[in-house]
Amino acid sequence: MKVQRIVLNSRPGNNGAPVPANFRLEETTLARDLKDGEVLVRTLCLSVDPYMRCRMNEDTGVDYVTPWQLSECVDGGGVGVVESSRCSACSEGDVVTSFNWPWQTNAVMTGSVLQKVDPQLVDGRLSYFLGAVGITGLTALLGIREKGNVTKGANQTMVVSGAAGACGSIAGQIGRLDGCVRVVGICGSDEKCRALVDNLGFSAAINYRQEDVPSRLKECCPDGIDVYFDNVGGAISDTVITQMNSDSHVILCGQISQYNKDVPYPPPLSDEIKETLRRKNITRERFTVLNYMNKAEAALCELSQRVQSGQINVLETVVNGIENMGDAFCSMMTGGNIGKQIIKISE
Ligand code: NDP
């Protein structure tokens, strides 16, 4: 059968912004006959995520993800349906996901790397398995629970950067549900600010591209900041940390503002910010969701229930067609998405 796939065409360089031309669409032929343990899947949705930027380098700089190879099929989070199976764990019609789904319209995969999922958990909205009821939802929920020290009744203020993105949009809602009295988002457009306040229950939102972040933060957080869910790093995070209360907590989720730079992860802080952390006894521990997968099952149940009951609203930006993977990735990296960026490959 003829299939389309996306391969890595070129690398942006450790110090460069990715461009759509770093990816290339190809057509190839897939043998339909399966070996024992193999499954033929049809791809329904694919995810583009910030961590993929480091997979575009020759060396990812971290031990838990490998670099993509030039002219080879790119992979990442995906969800699809089993079309035929020679694996006892999967049957035709099953909905399955993987963190290493090839960017390909159909694929032959080893059945044992696929997780079977129940469409009822997301009311049939299968793309949620890549976002709110998948790895980004887990990142938000477990990041807050493991590193946030949010306590009901403690009158806490939470700030979220990258607040209108996949993780940030869920993190702010969990912060509110877990008991923060004030949740303030920082993001890159007025439209995103409106979505945070009108659709997701944030108390206030700051457009860092248009507004003066230090003065707006002071206005929006009159009692200071107790918990900071940091998705972006750089100047925005320095500003937030400067306004944090004593004994407060940074959830070091990501540092996207630094991903196109050749710096280690997490990127080094200035002496001034290090001194602020020390003087105010602010914790800032690195959080990696993959280290907490023993808590994933219970957390996914909670996320599913909260989404189904409407306590958590889910925002997505959906693009159609495998040929648009490169554009969608680059768009997400520069703020083109509200909520989770999804690419729909087939119905
Ligand atoms: P998002 O959906 O948040 O998309 C990325 C967003 O980052 C863009 O929409 C853009 O929004 C914002 N952004 C891009 N460049 C900048 C910049 N220079 N300054 C400020 N904001 C910027 O992606 P995810 O939710 O998937 O990921 C969010 C963060 O969480 C990333 O840092 C990612 O690496 C991290 N992560 C960490 C995990 C962990 O285990 N620790 C697991 C999963 C994700 P805007 O318009 O606001 O600029």
Tab-separated table of N, CA and C in Angstrom, residues 144 150 158 170-183:
chain	number	residue	atom	x	y	z
A	144	ILE	N	2.306	19.982	39.204
A	144	ILE	CA	1.744	20.756	40.324
A	144	ILE	C	1.746	19.922	41.612
A	150	VAL	N	0.805	23.169	46.434
A	150	VAL	CA	-0.468	23.903	46.498
A	150	VAL	C	-1.292	23.321	47.643
A	158	MET	N	-0.971	31.555	42.002
A	158	MET	CA	-0.132	30.821	41.038
A	158	MET	C	0.026	31.653	39.763
A	170	ILE	N	-3.835	23.639	30.958
A	170	ILE	CA	-4.342	22.667	31.932
A	170	ILE	C	-3.790	22.996	33.332
A	171	ALA	N	-2.517	23.399	33.382
A	171	ALA	CA	-1.891	23.692	34.683
A	171	ALA	C	-2.670	24.779	35.441
A	172	GLY	N	-3.051	25.827	34.748
A	172	GLY	CA	-3.779	26.918	35.415
A	172	GLY	C	-5.099	26.433	35.990
A	173	GLN	N	-5.781	25.564	35.242
A	173	GLN	CA	-7.081	25.064	35.719
A	173	GLN	C	-6.896	24.133	36.916
A	174	ILE	N	-5.826	23.329	36.888
A	174	ILE	CA	-5.589	22.446	38.038
A	174	ILE	C	-5.183	23.276	39.257
A	175	GLY	N	-4.394	24.300	39.043
A	175	GLY	CA	-4.025	25.183	40.154
A	175	GLY	C	-5.271	25.739	40.847
A	176	ARG	N	-6.236	26.153	40.034
A	176	ARG	CA	-7.484	26.685	40.611
A	176	ARG	C	-8.256	25.581	41.324
A	177	LEU	N	-8.392	24.414	40.673
A	177	LEU	CA	-9.157	23.311	41.286
A	177	LEU	C	-8.495	22.825	42.572
A	178	ASP	N	-7.157	22.888	42.616
A	178	ASP	CA	-6.435	22.410	43.807
A	178	ASP	C	-6.440	23.441	44.936
A	179	GLY	N	-6.934	24.649	44.661
A	179	GLY	CA	-7.125	25.576	45.772
A	179	GLY	C	-6.437	26.921	45.696
A	180	CYS	N	-5.699	27.210	44.618
A	180	CYS	CA	-5.121	28.566	44.526
A	180	CYS	C	-6.262	29.578	44.408
A	181	VAL	N	-6.139	30.676	45.121
A	181	VAL	CA	-7.227	31.658	45.064
A	181	VAL	C	-7.084	32.570	43.849
A	182	ARG	N	-5.877	32.600	43.312
A	182	ARG	CA	-5.650	33.472	42.153
A	182	ARG	C	-4.705	32.736	41.204
A	183	VAL	N	-5.085	32.691	39.909
A	183	VAL	CA	-4.220	32.068	38.901
A	183	VAL	C	-4.050	33.059	37.754
